[in-house]
XYZ file of C-alpha atoms in Angstrom:
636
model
C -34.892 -29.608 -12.242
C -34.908 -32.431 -9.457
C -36.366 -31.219 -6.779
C -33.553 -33.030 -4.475
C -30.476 -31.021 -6.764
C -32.566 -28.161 -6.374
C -32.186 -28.572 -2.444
C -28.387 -29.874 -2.556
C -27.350 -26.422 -4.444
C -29.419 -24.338 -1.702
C -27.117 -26.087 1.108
C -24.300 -25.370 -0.857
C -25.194 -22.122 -1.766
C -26.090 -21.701 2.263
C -23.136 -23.596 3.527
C -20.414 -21.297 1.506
C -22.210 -18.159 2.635
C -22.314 -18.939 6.106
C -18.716 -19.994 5.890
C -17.584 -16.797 4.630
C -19.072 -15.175 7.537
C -18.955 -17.520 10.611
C -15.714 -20.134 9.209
C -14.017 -19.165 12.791
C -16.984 -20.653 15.093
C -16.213 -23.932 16.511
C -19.315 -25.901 14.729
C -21.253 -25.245 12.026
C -23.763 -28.057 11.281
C -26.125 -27.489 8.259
C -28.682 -29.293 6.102
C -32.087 -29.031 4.044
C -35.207 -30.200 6.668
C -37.788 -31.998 4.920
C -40.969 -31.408 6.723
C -44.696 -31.580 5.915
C -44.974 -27.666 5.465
C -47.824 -27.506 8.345
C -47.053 -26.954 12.432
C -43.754 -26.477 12.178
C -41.488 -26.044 15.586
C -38.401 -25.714 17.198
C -37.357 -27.972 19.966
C -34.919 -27.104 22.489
C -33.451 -28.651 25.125
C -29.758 -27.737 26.510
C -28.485 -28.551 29.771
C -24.115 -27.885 30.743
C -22.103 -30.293 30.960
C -20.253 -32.109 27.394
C -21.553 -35.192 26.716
C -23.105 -34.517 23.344
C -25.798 -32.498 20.982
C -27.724 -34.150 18.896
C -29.319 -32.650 15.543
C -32.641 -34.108 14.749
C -35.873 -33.958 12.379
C -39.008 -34.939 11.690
C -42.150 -34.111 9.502
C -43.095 -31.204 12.531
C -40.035 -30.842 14.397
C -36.409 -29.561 14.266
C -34.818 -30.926 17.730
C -31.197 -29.451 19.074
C -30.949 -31.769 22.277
C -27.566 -31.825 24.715
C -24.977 -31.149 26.811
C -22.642 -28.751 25.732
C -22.806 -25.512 27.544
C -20.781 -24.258 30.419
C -24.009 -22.071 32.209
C -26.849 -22.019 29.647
C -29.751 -24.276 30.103
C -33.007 -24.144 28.408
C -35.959 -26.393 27.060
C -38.560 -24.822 25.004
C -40.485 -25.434 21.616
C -40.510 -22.881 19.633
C -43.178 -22.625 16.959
C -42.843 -21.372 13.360
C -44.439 -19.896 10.505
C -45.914 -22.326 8.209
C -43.447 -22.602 5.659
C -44.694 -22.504 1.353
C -42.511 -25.409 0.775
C -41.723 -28.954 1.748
C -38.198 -28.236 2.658
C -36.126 -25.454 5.056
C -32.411 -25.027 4.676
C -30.896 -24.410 8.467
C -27.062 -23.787 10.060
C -26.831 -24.861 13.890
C -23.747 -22.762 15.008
C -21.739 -23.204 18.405
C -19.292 -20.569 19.913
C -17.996 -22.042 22.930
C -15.629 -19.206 24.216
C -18.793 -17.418 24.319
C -21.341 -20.047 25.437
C -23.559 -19.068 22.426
C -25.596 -21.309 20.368
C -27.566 -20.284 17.365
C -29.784 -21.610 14.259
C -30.245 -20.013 11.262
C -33.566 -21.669 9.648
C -35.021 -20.013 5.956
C -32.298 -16.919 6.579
C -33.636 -16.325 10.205
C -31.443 -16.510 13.147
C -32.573 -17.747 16.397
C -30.870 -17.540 19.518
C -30.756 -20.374 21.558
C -27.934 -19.182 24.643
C -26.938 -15.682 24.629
C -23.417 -15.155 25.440
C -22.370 -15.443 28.690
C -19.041 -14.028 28.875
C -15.606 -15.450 27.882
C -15.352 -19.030 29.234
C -12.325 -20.383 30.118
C -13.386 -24.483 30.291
C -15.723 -24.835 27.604
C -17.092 -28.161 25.162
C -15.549 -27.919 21.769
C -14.198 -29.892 19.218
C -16.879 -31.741 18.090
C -16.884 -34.452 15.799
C -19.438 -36.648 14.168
C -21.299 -39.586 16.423
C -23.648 -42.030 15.922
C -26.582 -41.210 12.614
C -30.117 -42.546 12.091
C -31.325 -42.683 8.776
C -35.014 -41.932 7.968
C -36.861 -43.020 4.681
C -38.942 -39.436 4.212
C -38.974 -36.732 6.830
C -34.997 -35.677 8.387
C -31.847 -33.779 7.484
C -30.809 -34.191 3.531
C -27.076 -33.022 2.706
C -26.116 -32.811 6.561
C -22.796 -30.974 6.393
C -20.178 -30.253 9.096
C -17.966 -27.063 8.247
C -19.206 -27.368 4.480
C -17.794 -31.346 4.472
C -20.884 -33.318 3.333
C -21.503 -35.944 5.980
C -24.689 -37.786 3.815
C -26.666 -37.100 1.080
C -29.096 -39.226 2.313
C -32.409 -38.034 4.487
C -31.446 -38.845 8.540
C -33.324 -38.469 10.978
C -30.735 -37.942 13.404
C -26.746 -36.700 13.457
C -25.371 -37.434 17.044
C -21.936 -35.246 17.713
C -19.339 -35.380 20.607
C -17.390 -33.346 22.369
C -14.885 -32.494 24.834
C -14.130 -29.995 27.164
C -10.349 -27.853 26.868
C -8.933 -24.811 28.225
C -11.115 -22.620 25.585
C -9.441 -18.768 26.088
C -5.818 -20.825 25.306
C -7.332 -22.564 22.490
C -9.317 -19.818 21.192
C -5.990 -17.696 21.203
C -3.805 -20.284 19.391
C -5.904 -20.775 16.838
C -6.262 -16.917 16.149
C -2.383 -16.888 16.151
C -2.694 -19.143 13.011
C -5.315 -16.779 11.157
C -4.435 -13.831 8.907
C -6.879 -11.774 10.837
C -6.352 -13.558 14.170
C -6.586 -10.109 16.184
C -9.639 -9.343 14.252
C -11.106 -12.744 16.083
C -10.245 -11.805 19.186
C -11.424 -8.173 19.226
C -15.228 -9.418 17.916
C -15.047 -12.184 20.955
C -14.605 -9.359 23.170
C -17.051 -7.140 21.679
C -19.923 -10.160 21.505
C -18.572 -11.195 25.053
C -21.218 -8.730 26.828
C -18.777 -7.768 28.935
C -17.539 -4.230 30.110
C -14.571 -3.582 32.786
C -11.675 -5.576 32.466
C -11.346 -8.953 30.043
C -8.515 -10.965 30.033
C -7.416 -13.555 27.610
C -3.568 -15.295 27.523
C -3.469 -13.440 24.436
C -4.270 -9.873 24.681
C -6.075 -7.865 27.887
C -8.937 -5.413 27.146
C -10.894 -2.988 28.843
C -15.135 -2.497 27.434
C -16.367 0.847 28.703
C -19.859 2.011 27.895
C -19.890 5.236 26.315
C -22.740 6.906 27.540
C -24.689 10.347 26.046
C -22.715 12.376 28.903
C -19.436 11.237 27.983
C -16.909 13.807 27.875
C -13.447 11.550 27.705
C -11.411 9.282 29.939
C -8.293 7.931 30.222
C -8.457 4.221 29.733
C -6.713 1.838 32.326
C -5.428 -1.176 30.953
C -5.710 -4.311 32.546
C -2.288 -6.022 33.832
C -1.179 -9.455 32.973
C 0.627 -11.464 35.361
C 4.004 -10.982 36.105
C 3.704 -7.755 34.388
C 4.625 -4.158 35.434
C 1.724 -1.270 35.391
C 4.475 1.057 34.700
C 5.084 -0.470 31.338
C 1.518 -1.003 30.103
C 0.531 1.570 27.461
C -1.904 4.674 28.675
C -4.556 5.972 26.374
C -6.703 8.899 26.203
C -10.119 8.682 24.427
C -11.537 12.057 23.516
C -15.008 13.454 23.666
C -15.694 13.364 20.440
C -15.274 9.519 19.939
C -19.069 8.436 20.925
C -20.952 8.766 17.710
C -23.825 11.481 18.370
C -26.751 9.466 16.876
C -26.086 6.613 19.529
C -26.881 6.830 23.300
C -24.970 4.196 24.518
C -21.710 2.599 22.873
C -19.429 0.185 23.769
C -15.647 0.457 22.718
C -12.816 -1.608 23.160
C -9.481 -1.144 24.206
C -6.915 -4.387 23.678
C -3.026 -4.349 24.628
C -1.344 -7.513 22.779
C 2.536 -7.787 24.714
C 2.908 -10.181 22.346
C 2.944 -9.159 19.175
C 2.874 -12.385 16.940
C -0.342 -11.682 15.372
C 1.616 -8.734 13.908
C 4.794 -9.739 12.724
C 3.775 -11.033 9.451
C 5.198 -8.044 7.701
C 8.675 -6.850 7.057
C 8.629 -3.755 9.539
C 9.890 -4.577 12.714
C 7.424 -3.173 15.476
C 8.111 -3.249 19.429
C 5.828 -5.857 21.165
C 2.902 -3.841 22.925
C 0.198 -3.024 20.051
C -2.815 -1.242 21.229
C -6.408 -1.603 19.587
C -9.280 0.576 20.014
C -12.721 0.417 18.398
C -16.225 0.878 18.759
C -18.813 -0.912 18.286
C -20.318 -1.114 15.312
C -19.119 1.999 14.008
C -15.486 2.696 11.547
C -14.367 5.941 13.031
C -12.067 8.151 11.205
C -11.180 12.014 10.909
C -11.552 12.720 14.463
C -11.603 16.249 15.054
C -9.733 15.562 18.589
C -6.990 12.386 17.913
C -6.415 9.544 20.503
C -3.906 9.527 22.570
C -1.916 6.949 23.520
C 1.166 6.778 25.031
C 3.978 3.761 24.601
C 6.780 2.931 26.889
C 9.666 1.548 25.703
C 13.281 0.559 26.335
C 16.011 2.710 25.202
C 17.111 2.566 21.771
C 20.373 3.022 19.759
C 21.209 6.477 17.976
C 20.994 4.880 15.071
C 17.207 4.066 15.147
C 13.846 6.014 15.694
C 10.318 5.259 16.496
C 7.480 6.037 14.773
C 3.546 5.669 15.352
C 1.865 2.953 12.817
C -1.457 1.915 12.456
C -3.124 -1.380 10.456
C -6.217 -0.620 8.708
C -7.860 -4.217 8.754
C -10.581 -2.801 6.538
C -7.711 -2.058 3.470
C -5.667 -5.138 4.143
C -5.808 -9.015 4.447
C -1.925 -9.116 5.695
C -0.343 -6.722 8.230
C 0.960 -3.425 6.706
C 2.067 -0.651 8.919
C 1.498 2.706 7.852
C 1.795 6.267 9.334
C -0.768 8.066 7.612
C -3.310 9.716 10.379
C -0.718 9.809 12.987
C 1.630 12.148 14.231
C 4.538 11.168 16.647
C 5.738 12.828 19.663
C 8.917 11.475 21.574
C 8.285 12.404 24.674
C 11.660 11.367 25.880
C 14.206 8.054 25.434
C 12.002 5.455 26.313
C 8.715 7.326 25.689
C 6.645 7.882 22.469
C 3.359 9.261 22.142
C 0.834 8.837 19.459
C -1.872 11.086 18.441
C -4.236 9.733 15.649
C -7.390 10.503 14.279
C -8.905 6.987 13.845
C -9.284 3.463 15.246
C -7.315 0.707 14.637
C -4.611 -1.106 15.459
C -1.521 0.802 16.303
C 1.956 0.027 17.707
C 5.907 1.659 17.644
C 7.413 0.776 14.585
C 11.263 1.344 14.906
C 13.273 2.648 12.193
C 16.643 0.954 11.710
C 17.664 3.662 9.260
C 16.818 6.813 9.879
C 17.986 8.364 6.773
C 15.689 6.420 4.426
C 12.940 9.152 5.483
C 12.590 11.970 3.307
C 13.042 15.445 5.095
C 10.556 18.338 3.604
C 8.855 15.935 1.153
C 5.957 18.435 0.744
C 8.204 20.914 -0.294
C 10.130 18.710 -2.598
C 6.837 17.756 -4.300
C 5.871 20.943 -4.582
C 8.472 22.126 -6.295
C 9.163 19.522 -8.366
C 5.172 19.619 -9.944
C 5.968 23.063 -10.361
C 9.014 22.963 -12.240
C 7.953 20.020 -14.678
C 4.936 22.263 -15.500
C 7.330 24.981 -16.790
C 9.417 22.256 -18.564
C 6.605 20.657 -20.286
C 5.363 23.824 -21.428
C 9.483 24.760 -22.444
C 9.529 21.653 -24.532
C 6.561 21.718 -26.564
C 7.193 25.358 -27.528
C 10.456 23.815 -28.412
C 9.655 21.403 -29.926
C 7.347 23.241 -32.297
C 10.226 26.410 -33.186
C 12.708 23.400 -34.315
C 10.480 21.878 -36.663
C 9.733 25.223 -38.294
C 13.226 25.963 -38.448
C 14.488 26.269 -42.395
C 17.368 24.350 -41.099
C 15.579 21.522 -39.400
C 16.802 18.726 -41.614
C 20.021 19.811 -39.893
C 21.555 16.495 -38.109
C 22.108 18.192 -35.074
C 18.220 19.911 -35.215
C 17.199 15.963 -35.363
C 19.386 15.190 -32.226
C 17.691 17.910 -30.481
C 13.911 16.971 -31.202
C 14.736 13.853 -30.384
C 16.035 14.657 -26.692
C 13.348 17.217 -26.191
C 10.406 14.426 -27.247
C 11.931 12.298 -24.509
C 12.041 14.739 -21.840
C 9.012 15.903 -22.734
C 7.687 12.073 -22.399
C 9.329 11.672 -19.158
C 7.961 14.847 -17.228
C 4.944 14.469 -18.322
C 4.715 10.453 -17.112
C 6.872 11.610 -13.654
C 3.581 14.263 -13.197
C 1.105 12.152 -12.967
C 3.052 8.680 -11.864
C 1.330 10.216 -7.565
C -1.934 10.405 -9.396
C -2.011 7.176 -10.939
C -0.575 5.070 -8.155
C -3.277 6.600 -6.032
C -6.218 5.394 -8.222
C -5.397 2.486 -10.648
C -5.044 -1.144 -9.446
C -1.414 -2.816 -9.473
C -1.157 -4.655 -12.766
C -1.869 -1.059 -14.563
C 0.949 0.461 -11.639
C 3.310 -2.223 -12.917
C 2.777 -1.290 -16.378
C 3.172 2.694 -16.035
C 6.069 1.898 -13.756
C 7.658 0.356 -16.545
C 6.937 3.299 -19.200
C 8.599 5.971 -16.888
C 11.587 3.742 -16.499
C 11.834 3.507 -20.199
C 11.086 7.469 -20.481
C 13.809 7.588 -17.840
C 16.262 5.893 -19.676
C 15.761 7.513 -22.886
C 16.491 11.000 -21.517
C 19.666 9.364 -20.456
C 20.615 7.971 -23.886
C 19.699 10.934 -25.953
C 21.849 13.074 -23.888
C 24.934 10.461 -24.452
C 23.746 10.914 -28.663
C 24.284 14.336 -27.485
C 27.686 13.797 -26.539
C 29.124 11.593 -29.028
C 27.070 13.484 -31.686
C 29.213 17.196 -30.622
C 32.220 14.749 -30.396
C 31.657 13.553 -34.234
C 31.515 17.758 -34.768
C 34.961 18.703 -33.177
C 37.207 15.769 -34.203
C 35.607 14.000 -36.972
C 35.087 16.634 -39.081
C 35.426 15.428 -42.337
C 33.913 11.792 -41.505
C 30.292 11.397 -42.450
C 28.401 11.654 -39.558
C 26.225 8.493 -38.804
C 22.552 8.223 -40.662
C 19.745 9.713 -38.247
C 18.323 6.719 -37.870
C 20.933 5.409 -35.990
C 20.667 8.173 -33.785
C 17.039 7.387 -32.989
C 17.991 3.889 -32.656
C 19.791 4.367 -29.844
C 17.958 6.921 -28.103
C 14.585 5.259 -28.420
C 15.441 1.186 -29.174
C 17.459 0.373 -26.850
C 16.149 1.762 -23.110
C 13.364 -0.869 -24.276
C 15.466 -4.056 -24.158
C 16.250 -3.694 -20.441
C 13.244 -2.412 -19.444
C 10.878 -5.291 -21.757
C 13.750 -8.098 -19.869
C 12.628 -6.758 -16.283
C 9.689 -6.333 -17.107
C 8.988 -10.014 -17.999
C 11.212 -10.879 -14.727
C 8.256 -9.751 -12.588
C 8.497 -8.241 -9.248
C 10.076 -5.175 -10.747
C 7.631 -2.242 -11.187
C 4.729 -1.415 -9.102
C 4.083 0.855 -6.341
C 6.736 2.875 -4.172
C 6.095 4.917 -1.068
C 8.534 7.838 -0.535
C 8.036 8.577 3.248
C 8.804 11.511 5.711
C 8.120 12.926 9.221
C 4.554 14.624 7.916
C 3.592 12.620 5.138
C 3.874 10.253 2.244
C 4.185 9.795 -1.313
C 3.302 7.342 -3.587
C 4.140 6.862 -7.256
C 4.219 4.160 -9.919
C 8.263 3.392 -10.402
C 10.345 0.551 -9.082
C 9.721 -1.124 -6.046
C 12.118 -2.129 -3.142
C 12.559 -5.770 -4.135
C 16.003 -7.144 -4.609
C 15.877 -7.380 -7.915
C 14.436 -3.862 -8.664
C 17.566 -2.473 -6.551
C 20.193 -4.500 -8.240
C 18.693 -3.548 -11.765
C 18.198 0.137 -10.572
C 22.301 0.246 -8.950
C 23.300 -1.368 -11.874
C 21.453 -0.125 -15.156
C 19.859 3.118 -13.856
C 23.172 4.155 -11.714
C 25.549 3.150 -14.326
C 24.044 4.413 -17.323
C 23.620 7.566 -14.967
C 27.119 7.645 -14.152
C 28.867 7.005 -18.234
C 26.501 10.195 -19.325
C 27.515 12.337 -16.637
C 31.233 11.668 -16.963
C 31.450 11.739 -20.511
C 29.275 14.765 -20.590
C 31.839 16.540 -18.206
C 34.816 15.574 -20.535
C 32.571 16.801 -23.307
C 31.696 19.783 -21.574
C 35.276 20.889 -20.660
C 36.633 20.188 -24.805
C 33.644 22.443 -26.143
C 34.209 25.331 -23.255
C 38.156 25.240 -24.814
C 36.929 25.604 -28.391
C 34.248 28.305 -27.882
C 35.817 30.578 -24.875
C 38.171 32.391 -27.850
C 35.439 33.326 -29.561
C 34.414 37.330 -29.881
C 30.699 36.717 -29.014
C 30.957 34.328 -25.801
C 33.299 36.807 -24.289
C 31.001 38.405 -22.051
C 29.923 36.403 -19.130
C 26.484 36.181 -19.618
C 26.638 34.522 -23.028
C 29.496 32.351 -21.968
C 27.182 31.117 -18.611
C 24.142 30.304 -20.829
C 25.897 28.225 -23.422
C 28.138 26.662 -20.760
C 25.087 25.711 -18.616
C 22.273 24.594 -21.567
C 25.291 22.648 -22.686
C 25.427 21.017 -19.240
C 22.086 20.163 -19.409
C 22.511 18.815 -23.370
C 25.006 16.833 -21.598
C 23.675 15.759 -18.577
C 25.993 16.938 -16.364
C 23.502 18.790 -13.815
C 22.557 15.224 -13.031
C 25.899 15.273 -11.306
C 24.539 17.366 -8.658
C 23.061 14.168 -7.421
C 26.513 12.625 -6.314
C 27.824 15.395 -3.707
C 28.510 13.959 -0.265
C 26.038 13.261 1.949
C 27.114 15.615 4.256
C 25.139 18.515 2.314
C 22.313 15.415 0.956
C 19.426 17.908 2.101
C 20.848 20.848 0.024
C 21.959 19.028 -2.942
C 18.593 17.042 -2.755
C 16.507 20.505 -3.723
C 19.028 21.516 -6.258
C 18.456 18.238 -7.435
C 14.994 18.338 -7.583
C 15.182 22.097 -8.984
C 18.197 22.005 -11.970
C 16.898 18.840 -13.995
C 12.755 19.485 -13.101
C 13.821 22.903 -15.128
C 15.678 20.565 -17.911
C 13.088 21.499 -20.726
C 13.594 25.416 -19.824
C 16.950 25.935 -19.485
C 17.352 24.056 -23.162
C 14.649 26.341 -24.587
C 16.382 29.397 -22.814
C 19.705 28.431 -24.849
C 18.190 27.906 -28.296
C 16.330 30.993 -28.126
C 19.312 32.789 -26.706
C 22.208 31.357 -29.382
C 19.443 32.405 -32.127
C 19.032 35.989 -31.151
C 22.858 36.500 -30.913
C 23.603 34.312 -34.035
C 20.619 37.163 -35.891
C 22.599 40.062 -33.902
C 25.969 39.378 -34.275
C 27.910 41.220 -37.220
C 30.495 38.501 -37.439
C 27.769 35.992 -38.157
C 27.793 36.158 -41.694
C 31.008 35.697 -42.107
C 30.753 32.590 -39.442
C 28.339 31.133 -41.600
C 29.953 31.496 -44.750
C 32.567 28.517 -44.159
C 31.729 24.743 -43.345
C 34.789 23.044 -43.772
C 36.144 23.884 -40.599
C 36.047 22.350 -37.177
C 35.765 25.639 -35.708
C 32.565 26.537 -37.459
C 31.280 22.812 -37.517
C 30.867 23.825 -33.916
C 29.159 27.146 -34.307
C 26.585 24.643 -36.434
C 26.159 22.913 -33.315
C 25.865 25.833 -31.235
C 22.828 27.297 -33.856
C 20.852 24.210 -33.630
């Protein structure tokens, strides 16, 4: 290979590494030195002011010459290592907020003015000047920001600047990033500074923690024009300096503004609060922060609670509660305890009731339950097919609705699990299989219904083939769910949330398309099964009440309930007012969790009496009846 490609993919290779870790400095000037290999230095000469910098080479020397800095002045030579090659790939980088200029040269990093604190008139946006070329020793590939200024060898690259308000620019610009509040918080941190920093942006306090620290609370600086009674307090606990350090520096940042925030659909009150420490990602504190928001009244209607942004987990802003706990101290006070650092803020819930009370409980329950009716329809499943009579029609209908429960609960148990560990295409997917297992239930229990209805008053009509049966039950939940499937947008991950925790699962999410097709297909299928299943219900309780062994209560209860759930009718326990929601939420969660048992508990129970009852040879002696078409139904 050319030795000159060679060196043009090394800048590259340099240039779009450097940019991925220093694209928000204010100049980033990089190139491949060709030099003799022998004597190599580093000449330096910086005086303030903001005239210019120039970037220079020869066959010896690499020269950064100028004035650009607001209190840093220094002229040295700096010798090198003899280098094994003809040619060194170097980044010049300037931080003006900062007053900080560096070089990278060969992957070594050279600093040429420390920082000097946050400046507010600083040099900055420099652009190219005049250029010298050179017909050997220079710059090859000179770049500015990774845009190629020459691929020829220069001796010289000449730049210009001007001096701005630099903390205003520096915050705009950060306003504009994704992780603009990340900017600022590592400006503050490289600043050097401890006590009070202020930007237009956000105000911060640096205190060294030192190997005696036992916990303070942290004053916040005030803004102008702004009241100390409404600035944020915090509390930082003992425990926060890391024990292998003896002196650490953390951060403490109130933003009253909070448009580096807002690019997320929660709605959060403007003070955000950010705390961290330097160098260090601190979680599971055995003592939480404390911090302590004040805030205007609110309506009845909403509620705050504590949030925090984990910029480590997310490239845009998303709020969560997990490792916080909130405390309303009273109407226009909230306090936050939380055992990590981060951003936080108030997020304020418009809607109260969308939180799930007892969610741990629910859960609980709920894994519980589906256990038993997993276990309820496999045995199940198993005694029907060994059944003499399981060519029966109705036997078929049965298997059928106990395969799809069994598919569902099974799914619906590990839907937490899977959201928690597989990425979001294979969410999407799974999402979409417990909707279809979802829907199934739901149509087998309407083949239910208009299979007993073909029983009782269509006696002596054939009863449909059993394929059309399984058609329906198992065919057609996949149209819909294949259609929203291909809309997009539709399945993924869904948090459940309450007061103590959260709960995540792979279903439908909250778009609007995922809550029109979950009001409309979900809800309405929901709501033909449980009204037909009602009328069904109340015909079959009329046909069998007369009968000599459903005349004591017990027997009439089971067949009247595993009927109900045949039917789907305990799904109706969803629908009672709101004004008992958290009661008829557990007997939700209870009833059809215990689906698969309740059906095994009335097969087992209609075959015992059907073996024990004296009349039941004589029951089974005639079919041409509607009465004992019934009983048929009743067996199997």
């Amino acid at each position: 290979m050319d030795q000159r490609i060679g060196n043009l993919l090394l800048v590259l290779m340099i240039t779009v590494c450097a940019q991925a870790t220093d694209g928000d400095r204010d100049f980033m000037m990089c190139g491949t030195w060709l030099h003799s290999g022998h004597s190599l230095t580093v000449d330096v000469d910086l005086k303030s002011g903001c005239e210019r910098i120039d970037v220079s080479a020869n066959a010896s020397t690499l020269s950064i010459r100028g004035s650009i800095t607001a209190q840093c002045v220094r002229s040295e030579v700096l010798p090198l290592t003899t280098s094994q090659g003809n040619s060194s790939s170097f980044c010049v980088f300037w931080e003006p907020l900062l007053d900080q200029l560096m070089v990278k040269l060969d992957g070594k990093n050279f600093t040429l003015c420390s920082a000097h604190g946050l400046q507010t008139l600083c040099c900055t946006h420099l652009s190219p000047g005049h250029q010298k070329f050179s017909s050997q020793y220079g710059i090859e590939n000179g770049s500015l920001h990774g845009d190629l200024l020459s691929s020829k060898v220069m001796a010289d690259y000449g730049f210009n600047g001007e001096r701005i308000d630099c903390k205003e620019f520096f915050c705009n610009r950060a306003a504009q990033k994704s992780r603009g509040a990340n900017m600022l918080e590592e400006a503050v941190m490289s600043s050097g500074e401890v006590g009070s920093v202020y930007l237009p942006c956000v105000q911060s306090t640096v205190i060294e923690m030192k190997e005696d620290f036992g916990g303070t609370n942290v004053i916040l600086p005030v803004a102008d024009g702004a009241s100390r009674e409404t600035i944020p307090s915090i509390y930082l606990p003992a425990c926060l300096k890391p024990e292998e350090s003896k002196t650490s520096k953390v951060v403490c940042s109130y933003y009253n503004n909070s448009m580096f925030f807002q690019k997320s659909s929660y709605r959060i009150l403007e003070d955000v609060i950010s705390i961290s420490v330097e160098n260090k990602i601190i979680i599971n504190l055995p003592e939480p922060i404390r911090i302590t928001f004040h805030h205007p009244g609110l309506m009845k209607s909403e509620r705050t609670k504590c949030v925090s942004w984990d910029t480590r987990k997310d490239n845009e802003v998303t709020w969560r509660e997990t490792g916080c706990t909130t405390r309303h101290l009273n109407a226009i006070e909230t306090e936050c305890c939380c055992n990590h650092l981060t951003y936080f803020a108030i997020l304020v819930d418009m809607d109260p009731q969308r939180s799930v009370r007892h969610l741990e409980a629910l859960t609980l329950i709920t894994a519980v339950c589906c256990a038993v009716s997993i276990v309820s329809c496999a045995i199940l499943f198993i005694w029907l097919c060994r059944q003499r009579r399981s060519k029966n029609q109705s036997s078929l209908v049965h298997r059928g609705l106990v395969m799809a429960l069994f598919f569902l609960l099974v799914l619906f148990v590990f839907a937490g699990t899977v959201a928690n560990t597989v990425p979001e295409s294979v969410c999407r997917f799974f999402g979409g299989l417990l909707h279809y297992a979802l829907l199934s239930v739901l149509c087998w229990m309407a083949v239910e219904v208009v299979q007993t209805f073909w029983m009782l008053y269509m006696v002596f009509t054939p009863s449909p083939k059993t394929w059309i049966w399984y058609l329906l039950g198992f065919g057609v939940p996949a149209v819909p769910v294949i259609i929203l499937g291909s809309i997009g947008n539709v399945y993924g991950k869904k948090t459940v949330k309450s007061d103590e925790t959260e709960y995540r699962m792979c279903w439908m999410t909250d778009s609007s398309s995922a809550l029109i097709a979950h009001y409309i297909i979900n809800t309405g299928l929901l709501l033909m099964v449980v009204s037909s299943g009602l009328v069904m219900l109340l015909l079959v309780f009329r046909k069998i009440r007369h009968r000599n062994e459903w005349r004591t209560n017990c027997m009439t209860f089971l067949s009247i309930w595993g009927l109900s759930c045949l039917f789907g009718s305990t799904w109706a326990v969803i629908f009672i007012p709101s004004g008992t929601s958290e009661t008829s939420l557990f007997l939700f969660c209870i009833i059809n969790s215990l689906q698969g048992f309740f059906l095994m508990l009335r097969v087992f129970a209609l075959d015992w009496v059907q073996r024990n009852s004296q009349s039941s040879s004589d029951v089974s002696s005639t079919g041409s009846t509607r009465q004992n078409m019934l009983q048929s139904q009743e067996k199997n």
